[in-house]
Amino acid sequence: MRLIVLIVALLLVGLLVHRQLNVGTSNQVETKLDEMDIKTGVDTPSVPTRPQDVKKFGQDMNEFINKAASERAEKLNQEQY
């Protein structure tokens, strides 16, 4: 009985190690913004690293949001007609 429990525990540990070290698969999760960037070619604004760039980042984000909203509205209008 102990031998069976030991074998099951080793198999479980082996499976967990294999999952952690498995380099062949990508665990990258794409968000809706990533998909939108790919489809529309619009780049999301990058987050600023300097305090001076925060104001421009806010303007860029507002522009990005407005552009994305207008594109979605156009798609909805095209689908309705």
mmCIF file of C-alpha atoms in Angstrom:
data_model
loop_
_atom_site.group_PDB
_atom_site.id
_atom_site.type_symbol
_atom_site.label_atom_id
_atom_site.label_comp_id
_atom_site.label_asym_id
_atom_site.label_seq_id
_atom_site.Cartn_x
_atom_site.Cartn_y
_atom_site.Cartn_z
ATOM 1 C CA MET A 1 0.000 0.000 0.000
ATOM 2 C CA ARG A 2 2.818 2.387 0.863
ATOM 3 C CA LEU A 3 4.454 1.602 -2.451
ATOM 4 C CA ILE A 4 1.298 2.554 -4.371
ATOM 5 C CA VAL A 5 0.979 5.848 -2.476
ATOM 6 C CA LEU A 6 4.661 6.572 -3.133
ATOM 7 C CA ILE A 7 4.262 5.878 -6.870
ATOM 8 C CA VAL A 8 1.161 8.092 -7.094
ATOM 9 C CA ALA A 9 2.950 10.893 -5.228
ATOM 10 C CA LEU A 10 5.969 10.633 -7.548
ATOM 11 C CA LEU A 11 3.717 10.715 -10.610
ATOM 12 C CA LEU A 12 1.972 13.793 -9.275
ATOM 13 C CA VAL A 13 5.262 15.562 -8.553
ATOM 14 C CA GLY A 14 6.562 14.573 -11.986
ATOM 15 C CA LEU A 15 3.456 15.972 -13.652
ATOM 16 C CA LEU A 16 3.763 19.263 -11.785
ATOM 17 C CA VAL A 17 7.458 19.586 -12.629
ATOM 18 C CA HIS A 18 6.739 18.790 -16.274
ATOM 19 C CA ARG A 19 4.081 21.509 -16.428
ATOM 20 C CA GLN A 20 6.393 24.075 -14.852
ATOM 21 C CA LEU A 21 9.325 23.298 -17.128
ATOM 22 C CA ASN A 22 7.375 22.775 -20.338
ATOM 23 C CA VAL A 23 8.876 25.403 -22.627
ATOM 24 C CA GLY A 24 7.225 24.200 -25.837
ATOM 25 C CA THR A 25 3.822 25.694 -25.109
ATOM 26 C CA SER A 26 3.062 29.354 -24.741
ATOM 27 C CA ASN A 27 1.014 30.377 -21.747
ATOM 28 C CA GLN A 28 0.485 33.852 -23.118
ATOM 29 C CA VAL A 29 -2.983 35.217 -22.605
ATOM 30 C CA GLU A 30 -4.252 37.695 -25.158
ATOM 31 C CA THR A 31 -6.613 40.341 -23.942
ATOM 32 C CA LYS A 32 -9.364 42.060 -25.867
ATOM 33 C CA LEU A 33 -7.087 45.074 -26.340
ATOM 34 C CA ASP A 34 -4.401 42.850 -27.860
ATOM 35 C CA GLU A 35 -6.953 41.393 -30.267
ATOM 36 C CA MET A 36 -8.185 44.880 -31.131
ATOM 37 C CA ASP A 37 -4.598 46.028 -31.798
ATOM 38 C CA ILE A 38 -4.077 43.122 -34.164
ATOM 39 C CA LYS A 39 -7.362 43.644 -36.014
ATOM 40 C CA THR A 40 -7.324 47.427 -36.270
ATOM 41 C CA GLY A 41 -3.619 48.155 -36.246
ATOM 42 C CA VAL A 42 -4.110 50.697 -33.462
ATOM 43 C CA ASP A 43 -1.407 50.671 -30.823
ATOM 44 C CA THR A 44 -2.358 51.132 -27.211
ATOM 45 C CA PRO A 45 -0.422 53.936 -25.541
ATOM 46 C CA SER A 46 2.548 52.787 -23.506
ATOM 47 C CA VAL A 47 2.606 53.548 -19.803
ATOM 48 C CA PRO A 48 4.973 56.420 -19.027
ATOM 49 C CA THR A 49 8.090 55.895 -16.968
ATOM 50 C CA ARG A 50 8.805 59.571 -16.326
ATOM 51 C CA PRO A 51 6.499 61.956 -14.469
ATOM 52 C CA GLN A 52 6.711 64.470 -17.326
ATOM 53 C CA ASP A 53 5.042 62.008 -19.700
ATOM 54 C CA VAL A 54 1.915 61.456 -17.588
ATOM 55 C CA LYS A 55 -0.017 64.349 -19.148
ATOM 56 C CA LYS A 56 0.710 63.147 -22.698
ATOM 57 C CA PHE A 57 -0.249 59.615 -21.652
ATOM 58 C CA GLY A 58 -3.628 60.880 -20.475
ATOM 59 C CA GLN A 59 -4.204 62.599 -23.808
ATOM 60 C CA ASP A 60 -3.096 59.491 -25.714
ATOM 61 C CA MET A 61 -5.423 57.274 -23.665
ATOM 62 C CA ASN A 62 -8.379 59.595 -24.249
ATOM 63 C CA GLU A 63 -7.658 59.582 -27.974
ATOM 64 C CA PHE A 64 -7.322 55.788 -27.990
ATOM 65 C CA ILE A 65 -10.580 55.293 -26.083
ATOM 66 C CA ASN A 66 -12.500 57.689 -28.323
ATOM 67 C CA LYS A 67 -11.108 56.073 -31.465
ATOM 68 C CA ALA A 68 -11.939 52.569 -30.227
ATOM 69 C CA ALA A 69 -15.463 53.649 -29.271
ATOM 70 C CA SER A 70 -16.083 55.199 -32.679
ATOM 71 C CA GLU A 71 -14.806 52.058 -34.424
ATOM 72 C CA ARG A 72 -17.112 49.882 -32.323
ATOM 73 C CA ALA A 73 -20.043 52.195 -33.084
ATOM 74 C CA GLU A 74 -19.272 51.943 -36.807
ATOM 75 C CA LYS A 75 -19.185 48.156 -36.606
ATOM 76 C CA LEU A 76 -22.519 48.109 -34.799
ATOM 77 C CA ASN A 77 -24.073 50.398 -37.394
ATOM 78 C CA GLN A 78 -22.756 48.241 -40.233
ATOM 79 C CA GLU A 79 -24.114 45.082 -38.616
ATOM 80 C CA GLN A 80 -27.550 46.611 -38.121
ATOM 81 C CA TYR A 81 -27.972 47.624 -41.745
#
